[in-house]
CSV table of C-alpha atoms and ligand atoms in Angstrom, one decimal:
chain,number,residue,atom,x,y,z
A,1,UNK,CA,0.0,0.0,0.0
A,2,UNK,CA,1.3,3.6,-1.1
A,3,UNK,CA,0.6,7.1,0.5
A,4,UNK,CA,1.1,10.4,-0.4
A,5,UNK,CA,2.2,12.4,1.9
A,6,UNK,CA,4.7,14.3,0.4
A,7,UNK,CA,6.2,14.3,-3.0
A,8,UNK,CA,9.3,12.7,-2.2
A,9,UNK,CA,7.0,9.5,-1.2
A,10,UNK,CA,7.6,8.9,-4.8
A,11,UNK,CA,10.6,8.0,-6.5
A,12,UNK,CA,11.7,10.2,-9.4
A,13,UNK,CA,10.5,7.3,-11.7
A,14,UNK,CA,7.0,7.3,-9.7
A,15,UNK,CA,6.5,10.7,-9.9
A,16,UNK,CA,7.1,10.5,-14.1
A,17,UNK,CA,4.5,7.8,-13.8
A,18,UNK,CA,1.8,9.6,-12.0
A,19,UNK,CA,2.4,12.7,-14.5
A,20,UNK,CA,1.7,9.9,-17.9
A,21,UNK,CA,-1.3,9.0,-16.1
A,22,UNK,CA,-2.0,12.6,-15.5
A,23,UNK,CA,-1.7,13.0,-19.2
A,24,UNK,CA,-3.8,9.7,-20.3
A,25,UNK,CA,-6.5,10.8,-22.7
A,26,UNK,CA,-8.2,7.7,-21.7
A,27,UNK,CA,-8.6,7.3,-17.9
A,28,UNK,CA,-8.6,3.6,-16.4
A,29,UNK,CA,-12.0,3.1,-14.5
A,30,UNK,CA,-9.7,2.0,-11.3
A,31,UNK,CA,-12.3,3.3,-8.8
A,32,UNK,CA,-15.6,1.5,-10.0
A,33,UNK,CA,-17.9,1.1,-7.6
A,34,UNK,CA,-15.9,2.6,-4.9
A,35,UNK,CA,-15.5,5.1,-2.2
A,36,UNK,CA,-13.2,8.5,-2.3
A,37,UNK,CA,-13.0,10.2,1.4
A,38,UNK,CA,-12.1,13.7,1.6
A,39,UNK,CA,-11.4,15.4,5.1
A,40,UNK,CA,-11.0,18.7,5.3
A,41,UNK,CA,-10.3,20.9,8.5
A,42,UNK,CA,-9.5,23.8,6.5
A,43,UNK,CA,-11.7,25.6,3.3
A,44,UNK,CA,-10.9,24.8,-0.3
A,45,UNK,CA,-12.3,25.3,-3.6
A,46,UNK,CA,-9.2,24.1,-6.0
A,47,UNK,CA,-8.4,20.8,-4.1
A,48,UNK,CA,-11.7,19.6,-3.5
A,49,UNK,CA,-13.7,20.3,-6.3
A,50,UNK,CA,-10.4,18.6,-8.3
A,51,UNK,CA,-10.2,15.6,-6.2
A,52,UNK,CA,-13.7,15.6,-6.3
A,53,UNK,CA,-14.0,15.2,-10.3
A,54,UNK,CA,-10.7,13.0,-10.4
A,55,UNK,CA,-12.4,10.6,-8.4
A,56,UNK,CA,-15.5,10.7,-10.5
A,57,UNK,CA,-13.7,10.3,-13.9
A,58,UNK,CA,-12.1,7.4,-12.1
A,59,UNK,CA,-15.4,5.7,-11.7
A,60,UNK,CA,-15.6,6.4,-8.2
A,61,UNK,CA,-17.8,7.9,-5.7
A,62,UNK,CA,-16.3,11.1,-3.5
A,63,UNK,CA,-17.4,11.7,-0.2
A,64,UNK,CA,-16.3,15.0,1.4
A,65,UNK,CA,-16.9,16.2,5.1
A,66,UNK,CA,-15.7,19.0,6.9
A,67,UNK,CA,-12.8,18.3,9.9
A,68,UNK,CA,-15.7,19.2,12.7
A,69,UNK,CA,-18.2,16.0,10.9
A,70,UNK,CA,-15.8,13.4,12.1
A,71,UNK,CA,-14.1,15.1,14.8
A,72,UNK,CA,-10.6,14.0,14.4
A,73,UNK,CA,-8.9,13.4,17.7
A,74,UNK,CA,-11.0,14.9,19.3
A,75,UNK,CA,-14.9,12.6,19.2
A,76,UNK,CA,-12.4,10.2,18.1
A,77,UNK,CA,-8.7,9.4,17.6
A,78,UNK,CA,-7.2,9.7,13.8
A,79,UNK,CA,-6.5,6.5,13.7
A,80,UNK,CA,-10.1,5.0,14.7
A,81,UNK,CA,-11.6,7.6,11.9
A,82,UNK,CA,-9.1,6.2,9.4
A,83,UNK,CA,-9.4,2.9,10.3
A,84,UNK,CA,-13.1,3.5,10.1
A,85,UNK,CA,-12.7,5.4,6.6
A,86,UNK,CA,-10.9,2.2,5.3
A,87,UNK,CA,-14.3,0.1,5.9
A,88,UNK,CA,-16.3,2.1,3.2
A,89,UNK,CA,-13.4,3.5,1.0
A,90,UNK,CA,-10.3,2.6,-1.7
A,91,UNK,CA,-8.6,5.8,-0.8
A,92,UNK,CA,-8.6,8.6,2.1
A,93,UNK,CA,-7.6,12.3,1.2
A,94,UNK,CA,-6.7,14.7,4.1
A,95,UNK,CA,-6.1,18.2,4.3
A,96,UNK,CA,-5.4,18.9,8.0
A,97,UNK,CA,-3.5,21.8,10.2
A,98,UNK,CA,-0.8,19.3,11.8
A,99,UNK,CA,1.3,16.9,9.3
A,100,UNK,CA,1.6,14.5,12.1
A,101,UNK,CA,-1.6,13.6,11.8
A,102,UNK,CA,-1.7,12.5,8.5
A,103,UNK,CA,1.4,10.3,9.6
A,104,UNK,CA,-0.4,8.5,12.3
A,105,UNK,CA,-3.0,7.7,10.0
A,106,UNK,CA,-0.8,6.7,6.7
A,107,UNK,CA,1.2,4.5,9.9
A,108,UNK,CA,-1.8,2.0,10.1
A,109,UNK,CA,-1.7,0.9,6.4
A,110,UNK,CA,-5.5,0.2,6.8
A,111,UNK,CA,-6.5,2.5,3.6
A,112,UNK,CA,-3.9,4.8,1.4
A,113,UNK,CA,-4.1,8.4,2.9
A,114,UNK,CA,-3.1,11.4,0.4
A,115,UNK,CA,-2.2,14.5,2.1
A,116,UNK,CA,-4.4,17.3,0.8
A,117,UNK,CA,-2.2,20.2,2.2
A,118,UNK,CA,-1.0,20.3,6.1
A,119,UNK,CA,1.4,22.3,7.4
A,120,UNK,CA,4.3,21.1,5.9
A,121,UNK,CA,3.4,19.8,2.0
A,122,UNK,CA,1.0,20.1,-0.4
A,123,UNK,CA,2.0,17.4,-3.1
A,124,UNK,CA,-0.8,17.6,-4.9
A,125,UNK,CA,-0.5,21.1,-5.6
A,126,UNK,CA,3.8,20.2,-6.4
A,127,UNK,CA,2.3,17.2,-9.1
A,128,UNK,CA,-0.1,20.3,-10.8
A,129,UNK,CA,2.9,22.4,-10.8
A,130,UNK,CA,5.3,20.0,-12.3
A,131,UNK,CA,2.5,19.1,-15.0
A,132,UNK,CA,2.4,22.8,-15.9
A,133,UNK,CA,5.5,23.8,-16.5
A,134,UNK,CA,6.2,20.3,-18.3
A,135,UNK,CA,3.4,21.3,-20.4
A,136,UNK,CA,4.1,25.1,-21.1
A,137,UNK,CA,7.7,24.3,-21.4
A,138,UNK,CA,7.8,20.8,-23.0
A,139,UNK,CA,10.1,20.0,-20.5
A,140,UNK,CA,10.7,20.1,-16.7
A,141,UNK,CA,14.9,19.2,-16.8
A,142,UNK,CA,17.1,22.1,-17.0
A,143,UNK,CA,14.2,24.8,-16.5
A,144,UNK,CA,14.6,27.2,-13.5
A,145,UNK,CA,12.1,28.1,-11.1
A,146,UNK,CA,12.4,30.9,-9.0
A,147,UNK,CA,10.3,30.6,-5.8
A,148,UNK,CA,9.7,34.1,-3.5
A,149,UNK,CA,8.4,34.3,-0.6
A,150,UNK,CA,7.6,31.9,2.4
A,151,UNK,CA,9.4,28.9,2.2
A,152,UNK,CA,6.0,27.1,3.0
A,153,UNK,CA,4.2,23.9,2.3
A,154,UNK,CA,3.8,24.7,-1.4
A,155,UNK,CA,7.2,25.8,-1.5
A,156,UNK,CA,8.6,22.7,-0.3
A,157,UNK,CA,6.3,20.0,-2.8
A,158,UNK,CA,7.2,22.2,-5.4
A,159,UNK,CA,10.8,22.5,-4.4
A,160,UNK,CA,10.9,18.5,-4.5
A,161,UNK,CA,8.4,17.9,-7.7
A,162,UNK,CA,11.1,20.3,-9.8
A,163,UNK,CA,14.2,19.3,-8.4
A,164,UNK,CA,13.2,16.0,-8.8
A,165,UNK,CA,12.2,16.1,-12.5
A,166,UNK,CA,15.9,17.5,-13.2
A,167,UNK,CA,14.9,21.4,-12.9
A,168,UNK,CA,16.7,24.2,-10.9
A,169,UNK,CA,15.4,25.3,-8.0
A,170,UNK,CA,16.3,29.3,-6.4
A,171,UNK,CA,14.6,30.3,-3.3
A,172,UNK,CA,13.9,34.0,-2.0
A,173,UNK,CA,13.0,34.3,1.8
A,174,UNK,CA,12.9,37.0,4.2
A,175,UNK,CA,15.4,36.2,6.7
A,176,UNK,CA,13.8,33.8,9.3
A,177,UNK,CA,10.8,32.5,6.4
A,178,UNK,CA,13.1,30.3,4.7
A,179,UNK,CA,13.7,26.5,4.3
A,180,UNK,CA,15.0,25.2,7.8
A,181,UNK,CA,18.2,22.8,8.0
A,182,UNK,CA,15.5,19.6,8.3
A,183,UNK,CA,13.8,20.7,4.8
A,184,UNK,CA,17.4,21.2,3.4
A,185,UNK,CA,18.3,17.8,4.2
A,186,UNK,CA,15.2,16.2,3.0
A,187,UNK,CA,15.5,18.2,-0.4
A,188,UNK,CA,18.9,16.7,-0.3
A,189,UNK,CA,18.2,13.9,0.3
A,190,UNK,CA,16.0,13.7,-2.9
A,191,UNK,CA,18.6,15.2,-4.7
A,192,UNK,CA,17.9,18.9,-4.7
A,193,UNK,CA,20.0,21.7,-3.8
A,194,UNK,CA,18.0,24.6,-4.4
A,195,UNK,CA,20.0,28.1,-4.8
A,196,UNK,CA,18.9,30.3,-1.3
A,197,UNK,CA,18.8,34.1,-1.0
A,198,UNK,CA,17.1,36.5,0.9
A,199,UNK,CA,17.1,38.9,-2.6
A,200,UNK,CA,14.7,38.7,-4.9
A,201,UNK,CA,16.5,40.0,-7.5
A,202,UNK,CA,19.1,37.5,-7.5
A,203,UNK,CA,16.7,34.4,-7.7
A,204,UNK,CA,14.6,36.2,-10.3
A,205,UNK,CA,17.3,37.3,-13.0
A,206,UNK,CA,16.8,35.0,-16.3
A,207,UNK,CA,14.7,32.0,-14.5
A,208,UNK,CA,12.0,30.8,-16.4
A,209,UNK,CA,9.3,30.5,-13.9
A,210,UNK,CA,8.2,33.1,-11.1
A,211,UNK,CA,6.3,31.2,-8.3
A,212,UNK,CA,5.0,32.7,-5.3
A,213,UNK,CA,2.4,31.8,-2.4
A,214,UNK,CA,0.3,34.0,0.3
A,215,UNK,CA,2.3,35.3,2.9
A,216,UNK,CA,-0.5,34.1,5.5
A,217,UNK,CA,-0.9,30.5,5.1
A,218,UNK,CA,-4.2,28.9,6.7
A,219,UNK,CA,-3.4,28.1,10.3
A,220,UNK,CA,-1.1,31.3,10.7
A,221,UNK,CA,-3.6,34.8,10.5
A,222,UNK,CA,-2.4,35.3,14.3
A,223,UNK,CA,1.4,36.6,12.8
A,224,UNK,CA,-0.4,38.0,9.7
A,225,UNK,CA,0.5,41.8,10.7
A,226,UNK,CA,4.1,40.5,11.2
A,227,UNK,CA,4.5,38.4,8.4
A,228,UNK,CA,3.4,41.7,6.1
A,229,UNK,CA,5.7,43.5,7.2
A,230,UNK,CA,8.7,41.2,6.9
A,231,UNK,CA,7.3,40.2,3.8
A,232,UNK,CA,7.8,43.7,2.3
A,233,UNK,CA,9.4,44.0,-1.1
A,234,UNK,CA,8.9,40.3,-1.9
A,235,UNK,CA,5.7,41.1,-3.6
A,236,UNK,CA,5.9,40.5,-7.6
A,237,UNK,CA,5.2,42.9,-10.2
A,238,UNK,CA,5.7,43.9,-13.4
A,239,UNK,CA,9.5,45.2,-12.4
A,240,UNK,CA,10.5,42.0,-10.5
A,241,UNK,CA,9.1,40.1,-14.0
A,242,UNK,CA,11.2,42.1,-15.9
A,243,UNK,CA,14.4,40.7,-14.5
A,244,UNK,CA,13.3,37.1,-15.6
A,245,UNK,CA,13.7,35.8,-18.7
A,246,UNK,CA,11.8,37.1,-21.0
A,247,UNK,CA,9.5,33.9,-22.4
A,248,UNK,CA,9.3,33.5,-18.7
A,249,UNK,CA,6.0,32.8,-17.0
A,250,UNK,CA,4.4,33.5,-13.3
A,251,UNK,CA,2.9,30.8,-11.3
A,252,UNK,CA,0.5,30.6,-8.0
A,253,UNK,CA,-1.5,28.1,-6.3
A,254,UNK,CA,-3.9,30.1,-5.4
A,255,UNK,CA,-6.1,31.7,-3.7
A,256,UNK,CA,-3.6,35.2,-4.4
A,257,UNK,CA,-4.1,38.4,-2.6
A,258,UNK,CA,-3.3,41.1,-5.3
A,259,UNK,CA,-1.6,44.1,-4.3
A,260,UNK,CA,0.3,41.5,-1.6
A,261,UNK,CA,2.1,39.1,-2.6
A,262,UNK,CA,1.1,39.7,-6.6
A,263,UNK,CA,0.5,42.9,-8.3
A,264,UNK,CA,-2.8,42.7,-10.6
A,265,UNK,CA,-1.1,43.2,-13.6
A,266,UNK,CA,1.4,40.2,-13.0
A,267,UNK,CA,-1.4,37.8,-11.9
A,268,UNK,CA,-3.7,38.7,-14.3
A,269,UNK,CA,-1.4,39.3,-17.6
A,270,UNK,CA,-0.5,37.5,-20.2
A,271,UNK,CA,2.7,35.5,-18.0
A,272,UNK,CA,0.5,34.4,-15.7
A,273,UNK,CA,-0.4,30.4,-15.8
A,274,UNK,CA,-2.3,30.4,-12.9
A,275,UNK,CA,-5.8,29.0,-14.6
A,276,UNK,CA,-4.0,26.2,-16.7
A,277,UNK,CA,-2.6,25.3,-12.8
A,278,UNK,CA,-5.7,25.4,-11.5
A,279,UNK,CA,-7.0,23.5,-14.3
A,280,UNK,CA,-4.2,20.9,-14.3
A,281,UNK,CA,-4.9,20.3,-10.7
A,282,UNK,CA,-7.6,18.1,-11.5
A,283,UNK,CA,-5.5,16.0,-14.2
A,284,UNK,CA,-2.4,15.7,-11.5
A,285,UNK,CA,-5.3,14.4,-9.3
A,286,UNK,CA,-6.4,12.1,-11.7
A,287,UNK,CA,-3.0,10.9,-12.0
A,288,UNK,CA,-2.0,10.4,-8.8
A,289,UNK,CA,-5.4,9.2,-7.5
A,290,UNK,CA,-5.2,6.4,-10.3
A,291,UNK,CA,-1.9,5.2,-9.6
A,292,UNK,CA,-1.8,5.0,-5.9
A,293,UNK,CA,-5.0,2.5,-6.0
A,294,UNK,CA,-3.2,0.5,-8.7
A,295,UNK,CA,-0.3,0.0,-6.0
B,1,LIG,N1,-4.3,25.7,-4.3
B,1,LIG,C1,-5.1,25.2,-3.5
B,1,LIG,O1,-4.8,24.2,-2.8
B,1,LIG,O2,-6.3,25.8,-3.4
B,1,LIG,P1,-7.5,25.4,-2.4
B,1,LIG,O3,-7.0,25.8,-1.0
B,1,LIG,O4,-8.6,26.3,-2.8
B,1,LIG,O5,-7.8,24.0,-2.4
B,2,LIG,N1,0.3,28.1,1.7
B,2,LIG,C1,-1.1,28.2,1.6
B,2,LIG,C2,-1.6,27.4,0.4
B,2,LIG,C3,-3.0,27.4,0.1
B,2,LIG,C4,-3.4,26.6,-1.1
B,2,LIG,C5,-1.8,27.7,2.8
B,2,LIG,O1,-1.4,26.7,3.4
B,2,LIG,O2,-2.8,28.4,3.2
């Protein structure tokens, strides 16, 4: 039995895989006449109305509650609600505030768990990515991706999806919002050594992708007054752009706050991929969804 908890879960090989399958014109009915569950204890509109048609196109049946409907650890442990998931359904999706969770529950090996963003990853989101750019570009291998902002969750599944897949990887943090030694290692670990700075101008000049994230991320809107200011001058804009390469193009996960973290005119001109991302969410879902029950 696989999970997916984070994108390094995968081998390089695996991930290449998932992406084909991603890419199938002709999806397998793997899920016929089965159960999807999706848990979230935090909003979404991208990840759950993407899991949720990936699991119908997979001939499945999606079932999403809210975190509060089953009361994880707390009416019940997370391991009695997975265990009790695994009775009615070939697959469990998460999205929860504490990674560890999604651990104890991948730990039992009663039903495949995929993490549907925590605190730490969001894989699905890095698969989306990695489809996009492989799309856009025709290639993922040798393409640099510059990513500003909080080294967060998104940062670090994209981080490991590119680096993976051969591309280069340049990260611009504040001081103190950047990877930590443990995501360093684990990067390493998977082969990537991403280029670190704390100026944006040095990992923006010639790369061929601009990534960034909110500054906020769900879970954190107590240091949001903080985190603006130390965010200040990471935001992107047409200037910042201008110091990339010039075919390159500016990617988001959304939701974006413009005028934060994105200037309008980035976000919503004629660089910006962030719909085909959106879009190709439900095709890396697909893909991964399809090969993880095949395991
Ligand atoms: N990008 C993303 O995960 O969006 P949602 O939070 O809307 O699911
Ligand atoms: N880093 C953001 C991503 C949202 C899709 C968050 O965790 O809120």
């Amino acid at each position: 039995m696989r999970h997916l908890l984070e994108i390094d879960d995968l081998t390089p090989t695996e991930l290449g895989a998932v992406l084909a399958l991603a890419e199938t014109p002709d999806p397998p009915s793997v899920l016929e006449g089965r159960g999807v569950a999706l848990l979230f204890e935090k909003p979404s509109a991208r990840t759950r109305h993407s899991m949720e048609m990936a699991v119908v196109a997979l001939g499945g049946h999606p079932v999403t509650v809210r975190g509060e409907e089953v009361g994880l650890d707390e009416r019940e442990s997370a391991e009695d609600v997975a265990r009790t998931l695994a009775c009615y359904h070939a697959l469990v999706g998460a999205r929860v505030f504490d990674h560890r969770v999604l651990d104890r529950m991948a730990a039992l090996d009663a039903v495949p768990i995929v993490n549907m963003l925590s605190d730490k990853a969001h894989p699905l989101q890095g698969l989306a990515d990695v489809l996009t750019i492989g799309r856009h570009f025709g290639r993922i291998s040798g393409i640099t991706v510059a990513y500003l902002g909080d080294a967060n969750n998104v940062a670090r599944s994209l981080a490991l999806a590119v680096g993976m897949l051969g591309g280069r990887v340049r990260i611009a943090s504040p001081l103190g919002y950047g990877m930590g030694p443990e995501d360093l290692d684990r990067l390493a670990l998977a082969g990537v050594r991403p280029q670190l700075s704390h100026r944006v101008e040095e990992a923006v000049e010639g790369a061929d992708v601009v990534y960034t994230d909110v500054w906020t991320s769900m879970g954190q809107e107590a240091e949001k007054a903080a985190r603006h200011r130390a965010f200040e001058g990471f935001g992107i804009d047409e200037q910042v752009m201008s110091l990339a390469s010039p075919e390159a193009v500016f990617m988001h996960c959304l939701p974006a706050h413009r005028g934060e973290e994105v200037a309008p005119a980035v976000v919503d001109g004629p660089q910006s991929l962030v719909w085909r991302q959106a879009e190709n969410r439900m095709h890396a879902a697909r893909g991964a969804l399809a090969w993880i029950v095949q395991q």
